[in-house]
Structures are given as structure tokens and as C-alpha cells.
Amino acid sequence: MPEGDTIYRAAAKLRDAIGRQVIRNAETRSQTFPAKSLIGEPLTKIEALGKHLLMHLGDGRVLHSHMGMTGSWHVYQTQQAWTKPSHQAEVVLRFEHADAVCFSPKLIELLAPGELKRHLWLTRLGPDLLADILDMDEAIARFHRHDTSPIGEAVMNQAIVCGIGHVCKSELLFLQQLHPRTYVRDLSDEQLISLITRSTKLLKRNVNGGPRRTRFRGDGITKWVYGRQGEPCLKCGATIQLTRQGDLGRTTYYCPSCQRFGDGLKA
């Protein structure tokens, strides 16, 4: 699943290639998406908001996309061969010298002027961990509203803070020495501040592209626990384990020794 740093990177690439240009042509394979209504509209702003990407148009409408598990935005020079098959292209925006192609999004929709402020998903999002200014007090307050949630579920709840995905979750909890089933109510404000601060650092380290990594030891191993079930912990040697949490059974990798469950609680 694309994380906040992936969408941040995509928005930056789109801004560099097509920012403030006029849409010369627009195509879609959807029977309901009004692609032709985009023709002639200039882009006024392209921004990332957690895992959502927003393209603001000159007439006040907003092209909103959510990549889900496998979606992505690509930029190609005119006539350049695509690296993904054309049948996966949901929307194609053509500019003077480049094309922006959205492949396999979970959602892509065109919002009317003013609709962004009333959007069911977007209005519920918590503070963006990659925003220029992060509202720490609001982030902590939102965590406290979910005191009975395990932290492994809470950090993925985009209504608390937005931007964390599967990789960042596992690596973040390991580095903070928190068992994924620890309840939010058992964490102090100081622990939450440390957790939020570290999550921002992890995401910002990956905004410039390249394979995602959270470990920088020069030995070729780029992650502490993610994807390493059954392998030894790089700090203590214990065996990395995997647990599934929430209604969707999302996976979290952790070290049972470095991330001990709370006293008197059962894992």
C-alpha cells in the first residue's frame, strides 16, 4: 500500500512536470468519469494529503485520487512508452509536452467546487504527518479518542494521523519498543509525542525516492522487522514474529523481546 511519503513524492513529481499547465486532452476507461470536462482547465495546485492526492483546477473543481493497494500516478513525455499496460490506465491527462496517467486507483473522482470541504473521507483525516506544520496537540487528542484501540491499529487509522502504512507501522513500533497490541490508553503523552515525531522522521527520509528503508547500517538490510518473519532480530537475536490486527487482519511484524507486552496483560 502506498504510504504518505509515496503520495508526497508523486505530488512533487507531478508538480515539477505539469504543475499549472493546461489540460490539452483527457481520456478515461470509465463510463461515468467526465474526463472531457477537464479539457482546457489549468492546474492551480497539486497536493498530497496523507494517502490522498488532490489536483485543483482553475474552475474550482478538484480531481481526487486514492491509490489503495496498487494504484500509482506516472508521468511520461509525449509519445514515450508506458511502463504499465494501457488497460490499467484509469485516467490520462495530456499536456503540452507530457502525459499524467493514473493506473489502477482505488478511487478517482471529480469534486465540484466546495465539495472538498464536505467530503466524507477527507474531512475526517487527522493531521498530515508530512505537513509543513504538524498540529501535535490535535494529533494527541485524536489518539486519546481511541484509547481502547491497540496502537498497531491506531497508527494506521487515518482519522487519527494520516500517512502511515504497513511498512512504517511495523518499523515505527519496533523503534519505539512498543508491542502492537499495547492499548493507546497505556501510553503517556510523552510516548505519543515521541511516536508521532519518529513517524514523521521515517516518512520524510523516504520522500526523495528509491526503495523505502528505515535502517541505515551499510550491511544491505534496509528494514528492522518488516518482511522478516522467522528471522533473528537485528538487536537482540529473538525471532521476528507476525500478528494480524483489526477487521481486515492487517499484518504487523515485531520482536517479542524488544517489544514486550505490558505487565499483567496477555498478548
mmCIF file of N, CA and C in Angstrom, residues 148-223:
data_model
loop_
_atom_site.group_PDB
_atom_site.id
_atom_site.type_symbol
_atom_site.label_atom_id
_atom_site.label_comp_id
_atom_site.label_asym_id
_atom_site.label_seq_id
_atom_site.Cartn_x
_atom_site.Cartn_y
_atom_site.Cartn_z
ATOM 1 N N THR A 148 -9.081 2.805 23.582
ATOM 2 C CA THR A 148 -9.256 1.351 23.701
ATOM 3 C C THR A 148 -8.729 0.606 22.467
ATOM 4 N N SER A 149 -8.114 1.318 21.533
ATOM 5 C CA SER A 149 -7.558 0.669 20.342
ATOM 6 C C SER A 149 -6.126 0.228 20.598
ATOM 7 N N PRO A 150 -5.714 -0.921 20.077
ATOM 8 C CA PRO A 150 -4.293 -1.287 20.122
ATOM 9 C C PRO A 150 -3.503 -0.291 19.262
ATOM 10 N N ILE A 151 -2.302 0.016 19.665
ATOM 11 C CA ILE A 151 -1.517 1.013 18.954
ATOM 12 C C ILE A 151 -1.221 0.573 17.518
ATOM 13 N N GLY A 152 -1.112 -0.741 17.283
ATOM 14 C CA GLY A 152 -0.875 -1.234 15.931
ATOM 15 C C GLY A 152 -2.018 -0.947 14.984
ATOM 16 N N GLU A 153 -3.237 -0.787 15.521
ATOM 17 C CA GLU A 153 -4.379 -0.390 14.703
ATOM 18 C C GLU A 153 -4.496 1.133 14.657
ATOM 19 N N ALA A 154 -4.233 1.783 15.781
ATOM 20 C CA ALA A 154 -4.423 3.236 15.868
ATOM 21 C C ALA A 154 -3.513 4.000 14.907
ATOM 22 N N VAL A 155 -2.254 3.574 14.778
ATOM 23 C CA VAL A 155 -1.343 4.334 13.920
ATOM 24 C C VAL A 155 -1.720 4.224 12.442
ATOM 25 N N MET A 156 -2.521 3.202 12.088
ATOM 26 C CA MET A 156 -2.986 3.048 10.714
ATOM 27 C C MET A 156 -4.328 3.737 10.472
ATOM 28 N N ASN A 157 -4.933 4.241 11.531
ATOM 29 C CA ASN A 157 -6.220 4.917 11.416
ATOM 30 C C ASN A 157 -5.983 6.333 10.909
ATOM 31 N N GLN A 158 -6.339 6.573 9.655
ATOM 32 C CA GLN A 158 -6.048 7.866 9.041
ATOM 33 C C GLN A 158 -6.866 9.002 9.642
ATOM 34 N N ALA A 159 -7.875 8.678 10.442
ATOM 35 C CA ALA A 159 -8.637 9.715 11.128
ATOM 36 C C ALA A 159 -7.911 10.204 12.386
ATOM 37 N N ILE A 160 -6.855 9.508 12.781
ATOM 38 C CA ILE A 160 -6.038 9.959 13.921
ATOM 39 C C ILE A 160 -4.879 10.788 13.403
ATOM 40 N N VAL A 161 -3.981 10.191 12.659
ATOM 41 C CA VAL A 161 -2.948 10.901 11.894
ATOM 42 C C VAL A 161 -2.892 10.225 10.531
ATOM 43 N N CYS A 162 -2.550 10.955 9.491
ATOM 44 C CA CYS A 162 -2.573 10.318 8.176
ATOM 45 C C CYS A 162 -1.190 10.285 7.537
ATOM 46 N N GLY A 163 -0.936 9.144 6.895
ATOM 47 C CA GLY A 163 0.318 8.963 6.182
ATOM 48 C C GLY A 163 1.007 7.650 6.454
ATOM 49 N N ILE A 164 0.692 6.994 7.578
ATOM 50 C CA ILE A 164 1.375 5.754 7.960
ATOM 51 C C ILE A 164 0.747 4.563 7.242
ATOM 52 N N GLY A 165 1.600 3.718 6.650
ATOM 53 C CA GLY A 165 1.165 2.484 6.014
ATOM 54 C C GLY A 165 1.796 1.284 6.692
ATOM 55 N N HIS A 166 1.726 0.135 6.046
ATOM 56 C CA HIS A 166 2.155 -1.123 6.671
ATOM 57 C C HIS A 166 3.641 -1.130 7.045
ATOM 58 N N VAL A 167 4.498 -0.686 6.151
ATOM 59 C CA VAL A 167 5.942 -0.732 6.430
ATOM 60 C C VAL A 167 6.284 0.190 7.594
ATOM 61 N N CYS A 168 5.845 1.433 7.485
ATOM 62 C CA CYS A 168 6.156 2.411 8.528
ATOM 63 C C CYS A 168 5.610 1.961 9.877
ATOM 64 N N LYS A 169 4.413 1.364 9.886
ATOM 65 C CA LYS A 169 3.818 0.912 11.148
ATOM 66 C C LYS A 169 4.724 -0.068 11.874
ATOM 67 N N SER A 170 5.126 -1.131 11.203
ATOM 68 C CA SER A 170 5.940 -2.149 11.854
ATOM 69 C C SER A 170 7.282 -1.586 12.311
ATOM 70 N N GLU A 171 7.925 -0.820 11.441
ATOM 71 C CA GLU A 171 9.231 -0.261 11.771
ATOM 72 C C GLU A 171 9.134 0.762 12.900
ATOM 73 N N LEU A 172 8.099 1.581 12.869
ATOM 74 C CA LEU A 172 7.885 2.595 13.900
ATOM 75 C C LEU A 172 7.705 1.959 15.270
ATOM 76 N N LEU A 173 6.838 0.964 15.375
ATOM 77 C CA LEU A 173 6.578 0.338 16.669
ATOM 78 C C LEU A 173 7.818 -0.380 17.193
ATOM 79 N N PHE A 174 8.597 -0.967 16.287
ATOM 80 C CA PHE A 174 9.843 -1.608 16.723
ATOM 81 C C PHE A 174 10.804 -0.560 17.295
ATOM 82 N N LEU A 175 11.000 0.516 16.584
ATOM 83 C CA LEU A 175 11.946 1.540 17.031
ATOM 84 C C LEU A 175 11.496 2.208 18.324
ATOM 85 N N GLN A 176 10.179 2.249 18.539
ATOM 86 C CA GLN A 176 9.644 2.829 19.781
ATOM 87 C C GLN A 176 9.512 1.779 20.888
ATOM 88 N N GLN A 177 9.874 0.538 20.591
ATOM 89 C CA GLN A 177 9.797 -0.574 21.538
ATOM 90 C C GLN A 177 8.387 -0.752 22.103
ATOM 91 N N LEU A 178 7.401 -0.693 21.197
ATOM 92 C CA LEU A 178 6.003 -0.857 21.586
ATOM 93 C C LEU A 178 5.437 -2.124 20.957
ATOM 94 N N HIS A 179 4.852 -2.975 21.784
ATOM 95 C CA HIS A 179 4.161 -4.148 21.258
ATOM 96 C C HIS A 179 2.925 -3.662 20.502
ATOM 97 N N PRO A 180 2.628 -4.229 19.319
ATOM 98 C CA PRO A 180 1.494 -3.742 18.524
ATOM 99 C C PRO A 180 0.144 -3.857 19.205
ATOM 100 N N ARG A 181 0.029 -4.721 20.238
ATOM 101 C CA ARG A 181 -1.256 -4.872 20.923
ATOM 102 C C ARG A 181 -1.357 -4.014 22.192
ATOM 103 N N THR A 182 -0.381 -3.179 22.432
ATOM 104 C CA THR A 182 -0.456 -2.235 23.552
ATOM 105 C C THR A 182 -1.595 -1.249 23.300
ATOM 106 N N TYR A 183 -2.427 -1.021 24.301
ATOM 107 C CA TYR A 183 -3.537 -0.098 24.122
ATOM 108 C C TYR A 183 -3.056 1.353 24.177
ATOM 109 N N VAL A 184 -3.724 2.189 23.406
ATOM 110 C CA VAL A 184 -3.392 3.621 23.402
ATOM 111 C C VAL A 184 -3.483 4.185 24.820
ATOM 112 N N ARG A 185 -4.464 3.742 25.589
ATOM 113 C CA ARG A 185 -4.662 4.270 26.943
ATOM 114 C C ARG A 185 -3.469 4.018 27.859
ATOM 115 N N ASP A 186 -2.615 3.051 27.496
ATOM 116 C CA ASP A 186 -1.455 2.723 28.319
ATOM 117 C C ASP A 186 -0.223 3.549 27.961
ATOM 118 N N LEU A 187 -0.360 4.450 27.012
ATOM 119 C CA LEU A 187 0.763 5.293 26.594
ATOM 120 C C LEU A 187 0.611 6.700 27.152
ATOM 121 N N SER A 188 1.707 7.262 27.623
ATOM 122 C CA SER A 188 1.701 8.638 28.113
ATOM 123 C C SER A 188 1.725 9.606 26.941
ATOM 124 N N ASP A 189 1.442 10.871 27.224
ATOM 125 C CA ASP A 189 1.535 11.887 26.175
ATOM 126 C C ASP A 189 2.955 11.967 25.636
ATOM 127 N N GLU A 190 3.936 11.792 26.532
ATOM 128 C CA GLU A 190 5.337 11.840 26.092
ATOM 129 C C GLU A 190 5.633 10.713 25.104
ATOM 130 N N GLN A 191 5.092 9.527 25.358
ATOM 131 C CA GLN A 191 5.287 8.411 24.433
ATOM 132 C C GLN A 191 4.596 8.670 23.096
ATOM 133 N N LEU A 192 3.419 9.273 23.145
ATOM 134 C CA LEU A 192 2.704 9.584 21.906
ATOM 135 C C LEU A 192 3.440 10.644 21.098
ATOM 136 N N ILE A 193 3.972 11.652 21.776
ATOM 137 C CA ILE A 193 4.742 12.688 21.081
ATOM 138 C C ILE A 193 5.957 12.071 20.406
ATOM 139 N N SER A 194 6.648 11.187 21.134
ATOM 140 C CA SER A 194 7.823 10.516 20.575
ATOM 141 C C SER A 194 7.437 9.663 19.372
ATOM 142 N N LEU A 195 6.306 8.954 19.474
ATOM 143 C CA LEU A 195 5.815 8.114 18.390
ATOM 144 C C LEU A 195 5.504 8.953 17.149
ATOM 145 N N ILE A 196 4.800 10.053 17.327
ATOM 146 C CA ILE A 196 4.416 10.920 16.206
ATOM 147 C C ILE A 196 5.649 11.546 15.576
ATOM 148 N N THR A 197 6.560 12.010 16.408
ATOM 149 C CA THR A 197 7.783 12.652 15.905
ATOM 150 C C THR A 197 8.605 11.672 15.078
ATOM 151 N N ARG A 198 8.755 10.439 15.588
ATOM 152 C CA ARG A 198 9.540 9.453 14.856
ATOM 153 C C ARG A 198 8.851 9.060 13.550
ATOM 154 N N SER A 199 7.526 8.959 13.541
ATOM 155 C CA SER A 199 6.820 8.590 12.313
ATOM 156 C C SER A 199 7.054 9.636 11.233
ATOM 157 N N THR A 200 7.063 10.902 11.619
ATOM 158 C CA THR A 200 7.338 11.971 10.656
ATOM 159 C C THR A 200 8.749 11.836 10.093
ATOM 160 N N LYS A 201 9.708 11.542 10.957
ATOM 161 C CA LYS A 201 11.093 11.377 10.505
ATOM 162 C C LYS A 201 11.227 10.207 9.534
ATOM 163 N N LEU A 202 10.555 9.084 9.834
ATOM 164 C CA LEU A 202 10.636 7.916 8.959
ATOM 165 C C LEU A 202 10.057 8.218 7.584
ATOM 166 N N LEU A 203 8.930 8.913 7.554
ATOM 167 C CA LEU A 203 8.309 9.242 6.274
ATOM 168 C C LEU A 203 9.169 10.234 5.487
ATOM 169 N N LYS A 204 9.710 11.239 6.170
ATOM 170 C CA LYS A 204 10.499 12.254 5.474
ATOM 171 C C LYS A 204 11.792 11.684 4.898
ATOM 172 N N ARG A 205 12.306 10.631 5.511
ATOM 173 C CA ARG A 205 13.529 10.014 4.983
ATOM 174 C C ARG A 205 13.310 9.372 3.618
ATOM 175 N N ASN A 206 12.051 9.137 3.258
ATOM 176 C CA ASN A 206 11.768 8.415 2.025
ATOM 177 C C ASN A 206 11.044 9.248 0.964
ATOM 178 N N VAL A 207 10.978 10.553 1.160
ATOM 179 C CA VAL A 207 10.237 11.383 0.203
ATOM 180 C C VAL A 207 11.017 11.637 -1.081
ATOM 181 N N ASN A 208 12.309 11.328 -1.113
ATOM 182 C CA ASN A 208 13.110 11.629 -2.293
ATOM 183 C C ASN A 208 13.226 10.467 -3.269
ATOM 184 N N GLY A 209 12.516 9.397 -3.003
ATOM 185 C CA GLY A 209 12.506 8.282 -3.945
ATOM 186 C C GLY A 209 13.465 7.174 -3.548
ATOM 187 N N GLY A 210 13.513 6.139 -4.402
ATOM 188 C CA GLY A 210 14.334 4.975 -4.101
ATOM 189 C C GLY A 210 13.570 4.003 -3.227
ATOM 190 N N PRO A 211 14.105 2.801 -3.034
ATOM 191 C CA PRO A 211 13.443 1.802 -2.183
ATOM 192 C C PRO A 211 13.278 2.335 -0.761
ATOM 193 N N ARG A 212 12.102 2.041 -0.173
ATOM 194 C CA ARG A 212 11.861 2.512 1.198
ATOM 195 C C ARG A 212 12.813 1.801 2.158
ATOM 196 N N ARG A 213 13.401 2.568 3.063
ATOM 197 C CA ARG A 213 14.277 1.981 4.059
ATOM 198 C C ARG A 213 14.129 2.731 5.376
ATOM 199 N N THR A 214 14.326 2.002 6.463
ATOM 200 C CA THR A 214 14.256 2.581 7.799
ATOM 201 C C THR A 214 15.522 2.276 8.598
ATOM 202 N N ARG A 215 16.411 1.504 7.983
ATOM 203 C CA ARG A 215 17.659 1.110 8.653
ATOM 204 C C ARG A 215 18.832 1.485 7.754
ATOM 205 N N PHE A 216 19.836 2.112 8.356
ATOM 206 C CA PHE A 216 20.950 2.662 7.586
ATOM 207 C C PHE A 216 22.273 2.213 8.204
ATOM 208 N N ARG A 217 22.550 0.907 8.127
ATOM 209 C CA ARG A 217 23.757 0.368 8.758
ATOM 210 C C ARG A 217 24.803 -0.081 7.739
ATOM 211 N N GLY A 218 24.520 0.044 6.446
ATOM 212 C CA GLY A 218 25.511 -0.285 5.429
ATOM 213 C C GLY A 218 25.742 -1.760 5.197
ATOM 214 N N ASP A 219 24.854 -2.624 5.735
ATOM 215 C CA ASP A 219 25.033 -4.065 5.551
ATOM 216 C C ASP A 219 24.018 -4.662 4.580
ATOM 217 N N GLY A 220 23.281 -3.789 3.901
ATOM 218 C CA GLY A 220 22.320 -4.256 2.910
ATOM 219 C C GLY A 220 20.944 -4.558 3.453
ATOM 220 N N ILE A 221 20.776 -4.576 4.763
ATOM 221 C CA ILE A 221 19.464 -4.827 5.367
ATOM 222 C C ILE A 221 18.811 -3.476 5.625
ATOM 223 N N THR A 222 17.699 -3.217 4.945
ATOM 224 C CA THR A 222 17.113 -1.874 4.960
ATOM 225 C C THR A 222 15.958 -1.704 5.934
ATOM 226 N N LYS A 223 15.492 -2.809 6.536
ATOM 227 C CA LYS A 223 14.375 -2.707 7.479
ATOM 228 C C LYS A 223 14.662 -3.557 8.708
#
